[in-house]
Short mmCIF file of C-alpha atoms in Angstrom, two decimals:
data_model
loop_
_atom_site.label_atom_id
_atom_site.label_comp_id
_atom_site.label_asym_id
_atom_site.label_seq_id
_atom_site.Cartn_x
_atom_site.Cartn_y
_atom_site.Cartn_z
CA MET A 464 72.79 135.40 70.20
CA LYS A 465 73.91 131.63 69.68
CA LYS A 466 77.37 132.49 69.12
CA LEU A 467 77.31 134.44 71.67
CA LEU A 468 76.40 131.99 74.16
CA VAL A 469 78.81 130.10 72.77
CA LEU A 470 81.88 132.22 73.31
CA SER A 471 80.64 132.34 77.02
CA ALA A 472 80.45 129.18 77.52
CA PHE A 473 84.20 128.70 76.20
CA ALA A 474 85.32 131.54 78.70
CA ALA A 475 83.46 129.54 81.65
CA MET A 476 85.54 126.67 80.75
CA LEU A 477 88.94 128.25 80.44
CA ALA A 478 88.38 130.16 83.81
CA SER A 479 87.54 126.94 85.31
CA GLY A 480 90.35 124.83 84.15
CA THR A 481 87.77 122.74 82.31
CA ALA A 482 89.35 120.31 80.13
CA LEU A 483 89.69 121.22 76.24
CA ALA A 484 91.15 118.24 74.64
CA ASP A 485 90.57 114.78 73.61
CA THR A 486 92.98 112.64 75.13
CA SER A 487 91.78 109.15 73.94
CA ALA A 488 94.73 109.04 71.60
CA LYS A 489 97.58 109.97 74.00
CA LYS A 490 100.25 107.94 75.28
CA ILE A 491 101.83 107.90 78.29
CA ALA A 492 104.99 106.63 79.74
CA PHE A 493 105.62 105.68 82.70
CA SER A 494 109.81 105.72 83.49
CA ASN A 495 110.65 103.90 86.88
CA ASN A 496 114.51 103.87 88.54
CA TYR A 497 113.83 100.84 91.03
CA ALA A 498 111.28 97.68 91.92
CA GLY A 499 113.34 96.26 94.39
CA ASN A 500 111.08 96.14 97.52
CA SER A 501 107.72 95.93 98.74
CA TRP A 502 106.53 100.37 98.43
CA ARG A 503 107.51 99.80 94.71
CA GLN A 504 105.77 96.74 93.58
CA ALA A 505 102.67 98.00 95.41
CA MET A 506 103.15 101.29 93.51
CA LEU A 507 103.17 99.47 90.01
CA ASP A 508 100.32 97.46 91.04
CA SER A 509 98.43 100.21 92.06
CA TYR A 510 99.08 101.87 88.53
CA GLY A 511 98.28 98.89 86.60
CA ILE A 512 95.16 98.69 87.91
CA VAL A 513 94.01 102.30 87.38
CA THR A 514 95.62 102.80 84.23
CA LYS A 515 94.56 99.72 82.43
CA LYS A 516 91.27 100.64 82.83
CA ALA A 517 91.48 104.19 82.21
CA VAL A 518 92.90 102.44 78.55
CA ASP A 519 90.28 100.21 78.47
CA ASP A 520 87.87 103.19 78.78
CA LYS A 521 89.75 104.97 76.26
CA ILE A 522 90.80 108.04 78.11
CA VAL A 523 94.27 107.39 77.14
CA GLY A 524 95.69 105.31 74.27
CA ALA A 525 98.52 103.53 76.08
CA ALA A 526 99.87 103.91 79.77
CA ASP A 527 103.38 101.70 78.99
CA VAL A 528 105.49 100.94 82.08
CA PHE A 529 109.05 101.00 81.94
CA THR A 530 111.78 99.95 84.75
CA THR A 531 115.40 100.43 84.29
CA ALA A 532 117.74 96.99 84.65
CA ASP A 533 119.63 99.39 87.75
CA LYS A 534 119.52 102.19 90.05
CA GLU A 535 121.90 104.30 87.98
CA VAL A 536 121.59 108.08 87.22
CA PRO A 537 122.73 107.11 83.12
CA THR A 538 120.63 104.36 82.52
CA GLN A 539 117.03 106.45 83.53
CA ALA A 540 118.31 109.46 81.47
CA ALA A 541 118.92 107.20 78.42
CA GLN A 542 115.59 105.80 78.50
CA VAL A 543 113.69 108.68 78.87
CA GLN A 544 115.60 110.25 75.61
CA ASN A 545 114.16 106.81 74.04
CA LEU A 546 110.74 107.38 75.57
CA ILE A 547 111.43 110.38 73.52
CA LEU A 548 112.30 109.04 70.12
CA GLN A 549 108.95 106.65 70.96
CA GLY A 550 106.91 109.49 70.89
CA TYR A 551 105.22 109.46 74.00
CA ASP A 552 103.53 112.50 74.79
CA ALA A 553 103.90 112.01 78.41
CA ILE A 554 106.17 110.59 81.15
CA VAL A 555 105.18 110.39 84.63
CA ILE A 556 108.20 109.42 86.10
CA ASN A 557 109.70 108.22 89.79
CA ALA A 558 113.42 109.38 89.05
CA ALA A 559 116.81 108.23 90.42
CA SER A 560 118.04 111.71 91.58
CA PRO A 561 116.50 114.88 91.48
CA ASP A 562 118.74 117.07 89.54
CA ALA A 563 121.21 114.74 87.64
CA LEU A 564 117.98 113.73 84.72
CA ASN A 565 117.08 117.48 84.65
CA GLY A 566 119.32 117.18 80.95
CA ALA A 567 116.81 114.42 79.93
CA ILE A 568 114.04 115.81 81.92
CA LYS A 569 114.43 119.17 79.44
CA GLN A 570 115.07 117.52 76.26
CA ALA A 571 111.53 115.51 76.76
CA CYS A 572 109.55 119.19 77.66
CA ASP A 573 111.84 120.71 74.65
CA ALA A 574 110.12 117.87 72.13
CA GLY A 575 106.73 118.89 73.73
CA ILE A 576 106.13 116.01 76.06
CA THR A 577 104.59 116.67 79.45
CA VAL A 578 107.01 115.21 82.42
CA VAL A 579 105.43 114.61 86.02
CA SER A 580 107.37 113.67 88.57
CA PHE A 581 106.69 112.09 91.94
CA ASP A 582 108.31 110.14 94.81
CA GLY A 583 111.47 110.67 93.25
CA THR A 584 111.06 114.31 91.95
CA VAL A 585 113.04 116.40 89.83
CA THR A 586 114.28 119.79 89.75
CA GLU A 587 113.84 120.87 86.01
CA PRO A 588 111.08 123.94 86.21
CA CYS A 589 109.31 122.46 83.10
CA ALA A 590 108.24 119.22 84.91
CA TYR A 591 105.56 118.93 87.32
CA ARG A 592 106.31 117.41 90.70
CA VAL A 593 103.63 115.39 93.09
CA VAL A 594 105.17 115.51 96.43
CA VAL A 595 105.28 114.95 99.85
CA ASP A 596 107.25 116.67 102.58
CA PHE A 597 109.33 114.21 103.54
CA LYS A 598 111.38 116.43 105.83
CA ASP A 599 108.44 117.16 107.64
CA MET A 600 107.73 113.54 108.24
CA GLY A 601 111.30 112.63 109.27
CA LYS A 602 111.13 115.42 111.46
CA GLN A 603 107.79 113.99 113.01
CA GLU A 604 109.36 110.46 113.69
CA VAL A 605 112.10 112.52 116.09
CA GLU A 606 108.49 113.86 117.78
CA GLN A 607 107.32 110.99 117.83
CA MET A 608 110.01 109.11 119.52
CA ALA A 609 110.25 112.09 122.13
CA LYS A 610 106.93 110.33 123.27
CA PHE A 611 107.69 107.00 123.35
CA GLN A 612 111.43 107.65 124.74
CA PRO A 613 111.05 111.01 126.46
CA LYS A 614 114.66 110.57 128.24
CA GLY A 615 116.31 109.98 124.64
CA GLY A 616 119.03 108.23 124.08
CA ASN A 617 121.04 106.63 120.90
CA LEU A 618 119.21 106.57 117.91
CA LEU A 619 120.07 104.34 115.07
CA GLU A 620 119.34 105.98 111.37
CA ILE A 621 118.22 103.65 108.38
CA ARG A 622 118.64 105.49 105.09
CA GLY A 623 116.55 104.84 101.69
CA LEU A 624 117.61 104.50 98.43
CA ALA A 625 120.99 106.67 98.05
CA GLY A 626 121.03 109.76 95.40
CA THR A 627 117.00 110.23 95.69
CA SER A 628 115.41 113.17 96.44
CA ILE A 629 113.27 111.26 99.23
CA ASP A 630 116.59 109.99 101.08
CA ASP A 631 117.73 113.53 101.31
CA ALA A 632 114.64 115.11 102.26
CA ILE A 633 113.83 112.36 104.96
CA HIS A 634 117.43 112.33 106.64
CA ALA A 635 117.48 116.33 106.61
CA GLY A 636 114.05 116.42 108.83
CA ILE A 637 115.35 113.31 111.03
CA LEU A 638 118.38 115.79 111.65
CA GLU A 639 116.20 118.93 111.88
CA GLY A 640 113.97 116.88 114.84
CA VAL A 641 117.64 115.90 116.66
CA ALA A 642 118.43 119.40 116.66
CA ALA A 643 115.22 120.06 118.17
CA HIS A 644 115.17 117.21 120.71
CA PRO A 645 119.05 117.44 122.04
CA GLU A 646 118.17 114.55 124.28
CA PHE A 647 118.82 112.22 120.91
CA LYS A 648 121.91 111.35 119.53
CA ILE A 649 122.38 109.46 116.25
CA VAL A 650 124.93 106.94 116.83
CA GLY A 651 124.94 104.67 113.74
CA SER A 652 123.31 105.02 110.08
CA VAL A 653 123.09 102.16 107.30
CA THR A 654 121.48 102.26 104.08
CA GLY A 655 118.02 99.89 103.79
CA ASP A 656 117.32 100.62 100.58
CA TRP A 657 113.78 100.51 101.98
CA ASP A 658 113.98 96.75 102.10
CA GLN A 659 113.50 94.43 104.88
CA THR A 660 116.29 91.94 103.93
CA THR A 661 118.50 94.94 102.98
CA ALA A 662 118.07 97.08 106.13
CA GLN A 663 118.25 93.48 108.28
CA LYS A 664 121.75 92.13 107.06
CA ALA A 665 122.87 96.46 107.27
CA VAL A 666 121.62 96.48 111.28
CA ALA A 667 123.07 93.12 112.21
CA THR A 668 126.32 94.24 110.66
CA ILE A 669 126.21 97.70 112.56
CA LEU A 670 124.76 96.25 115.58
CA PRO A 671 128.38 95.23 117.25
CA SER A 672 129.88 98.53 117.44
CA LEU A 673 127.08 100.14 118.26
CA PRO A 674 125.97 101.32 122.06
CA ASP A 675 122.52 100.38 123.59
CA VAL A 676 119.82 102.33 121.29
CA VAL A 677 116.68 103.01 122.59
CA GLY A 678 115.18 103.80 119.38
CA ILE A 679 115.32 103.72 114.89
CA VAL A 680 114.60 106.38 112.96
CA ASP A 681 114.33 105.34 108.88
CA GLN A 682 112.55 105.81 105.59
CA GLY A 683 109.83 103.12 105.89
CA GLY A 684 110.50 99.10 104.42
CA ASP A 685 112.71 98.45 106.83
CA GLY A 686 111.47 98.51 109.95
CA TYR A 687 110.42 94.58 110.46
CA GLY A 688 114.38 93.71 109.10
CA ALA A 689 115.66 96.12 111.93
CA ALA A 690 113.20 94.39 114.82
CA GLN A 691 114.56 90.34 113.52
CA ALA A 692 118.07 91.80 113.17
CA PHE A 693 118.05 92.83 117.38
CA ALA A 694 116.01 90.05 117.91
CA ALA A 695 118.74 87.49 116.46
CA ALA A 696 121.53 89.71 117.98
CA GLY A 697 119.50 89.42 121.70
CA LYS A 698 119.74 93.07 121.86
CA PRO A 699 116.66 94.88 123.41
CA ARG A 700 113.58 95.82 121.45
CA PRO A 701 113.93 99.45 120.55
CA THR A 702 111.34 101.93 119.67
CA ILE A 703 111.32 101.48 115.77
CA ILE A 704 109.06 103.57 113.55
CA MET A 705 107.37 101.85 110.84
CA GLY A 706 107.00 102.71 107.26
CA ASN A 707 102.73 101.29 106.74
CA ARG A 708 104.29 97.68 105.11
CA GLN A 709 102.01 95.05 105.98
CA ASP A 710 104.96 93.02 107.95
CA GLU A 711 105.54 96.13 110.11
CA LEU A 712 102.43 96.71 111.11
CA LYS A 713 101.62 92.91 111.91
CA TRP A 714 105.18 92.83 114.17
CA TRP A 715 103.54 95.58 116.07
CA LYS A 716 100.37 94.75 116.50
CA GLU A 717 101.96 91.44 117.95
CA GLN A 718 104.05 93.63 120.33
CA LYS A 719 101.39 95.52 121.39
CA GLU A 720 99.11 92.65 122.17
CA LYS A 721 102.48 91.06 124.30
CA ASP A 722 103.01 94.08 126.43
CA GLY A 723 101.60 97.03 125.09
CA TYR A 724 104.43 98.43 122.33
CA LYS A 725 104.33 101.91 121.41
CA THR A 726 105.05 103.36 117.95
CA TRP A 727 104.22 105.62 115.35
CA SER A 728 104.01 104.81 111.35
CA ALA A 729 104.08 107.04 107.99
CA SER A 730 104.81 106.57 104.71
CA ILE A 731 103.58 107.90 101.01
CA ALA A 732 101.34 106.14 99.84
CA PRO A 733 102.44 103.63 96.85
CA GLY A 734 99.20 105.11 94.98
CA VAL A 735 100.99 108.40 94.34
CA SER A 736 101.91 106.79 91.19
CA THR A 737 98.13 107.01 89.84
CA LEU A 738 98.11 110.82 90.80
CA ALA A 739 100.96 111.30 88.61
CA PHE A 740 98.91 109.87 85.81
CA TRP A 741 95.94 111.32 85.99
CA VAL A 742 98.22 114.73 86.59
CA ALA A 743 99.66 113.77 83.38
CA GLN A 744 96.37 113.37 82.01
CA GLN A 745 94.92 116.48 83.17
CA VAL A 746 97.65 118.49 81.22
CA LEU A 747 97.27 116.64 78.26
CA ASP A 748 93.45 117.02 78.29
CA GLY A 749 94.33 121.03 78.05
CA ARG A 750 93.96 122.29 81.49
CA LYS A 751 96.12 125.76 82.14
CA ASP A 752 95.55 126.03 85.83
CA ILE A 753 97.90 123.26 87.35
CA PRO A 754 100.93 124.05 89.42
CA HIS A 755 103.91 122.58 88.84
CA ASP A 756 103.93 121.50 91.99
CA LEU A 757 101.47 119.62 93.78
CA LEU A 758 101.74 118.89 97.33
CA VAL A 759 99.53 115.63 99.12
CA PRO A 760 99.68 114.41 102.38
CA TYR A 761 101.69 111.18 103.83
CA LEU A 762 99.71 108.59 105.02
CA ALA A 763 100.52 107.95 108.91
CA PHE A 764 98.81 105.82 111.69
CA THR A 765 99.36 105.89 115.33
CA GLN A 766 98.78 103.19 118.67
CA ASP A 767 94.90 103.93 118.19
CA ASP A 768 94.54 103.34 114.31
CA PHE A 769 96.91 101.09 112.62
CA GLU A 770 94.79 97.84 113.77
CA ALA A 771 91.83 98.58 112.38
CA ALA A 772 94.08 99.39 108.82
CA LEU A 773 96.06 96.15 109.06
CA PRO A 774 93.47 93.52 107.63
CA LYS A 775 92.87 95.87 104.42
CA ILE A 776 96.68 95.65 103.43
CA LYS A 777 97.54 92.08 101.87
CA GLU A 778 100.41 90.60 103.09
CA GLY A 779 103.79 91.56 102.20
CA GLY A 780 101.75 94.91 100.80
CA VAL A 781 101.85 98.06 102.00
CA ALA A 782 98.90 100.63 103.03
CA THR A 783 98.14 102.24 99.97
CA HIS A 784 95.59 104.78 98.30
CA GLU A 785 94.63 104.56 94.32
CA TYR A 786 93.59 107.93 92.89
CA THR A 787 90.59 108.45 90.47
CA GLN A 788 90.58 110.80 87.85
CA GLU A 789 88.04 113.17 89.94
CA ASP A 790 90.81 112.96 93.04
CA ALA A 791 93.22 114.07 90.61
CA MET A 792 90.79 117.36 89.73
CA ALA A 793 90.53 118.09 93.82
CA ALA A 794 94.05 118.04 94.61
CA ILE A 795 94.66 120.17 91.73
CA LYS A 796 92.04 122.47 93.11
CA ALA A 797 93.24 122.52 96.46
CA ASN A 798 96.74 123.24 95.28
CA ILE A 799 95.39 126.57 92.83
CA LYS A 800 96.80 129.44 94.57
CA GLN A 801 93.31 131.74 95.72
#
């Protein structure tokens, strides 16, 4: 009878996806291809806070972070191959390319290593992906712009880090949004690398050649820099879609107080890195019910709620959310197809 009860409990655990393994000795590496803007710094800060506690609590044995010296795919591929040789049990990765790293990712999987990509996701089927609907976010930028600029007009697009899945998806969404709103026309495009300084220089360079612009659609981390470029050039202030950075929201608040300036802000929360960590830990813990694609919402602010969020964002930082193990379990459950 006792044996039957044990077997029944074991079967129930399997059915519910409950963890069956001990991960206290497991080592998880984080491969990051870029750290040169406020979002990436916030991402690393959140990851460090959560994983340090996970190691201290003996949930995992190690959670080491490795950032490449440049943004190039070959450098990150070599890094992943090195992590394989170092014997890590899982690799969390923010990838430089959605497909160019697939060879290295497959090598990791073939070596029995769990791979979880996020933000910059990979297409290799063996990997897990914590994904945000970036295409929808790009489309929503134009939808929101149509509310603020109902007559339409010329738009400037500021793109992100070239070659990444994020840049491609947001750009595709913006194009889809413009197609649905032919009153708008993209008259210029620059690369801002999701960084205020880079965006400001790029916008300042292209501004003299542009016709009047009513709005800027972008990818986050570039709104404040764009605003500074327009102000320095003495150009009329456009409607700038923001990306949840503290300096952007602070500028928005100042403009709102001055003359009621209206816009919209959205970005993936940098703390999604911690969700990817917990997903890796749950896979190592023996869960068999985790989908390879987990969709999480992006974080957006409107004219009515951004001021309440601003004091909670540290100076120079980004609005974020750090995930717990329980959050990860809830996200997994929400993504399991019934």
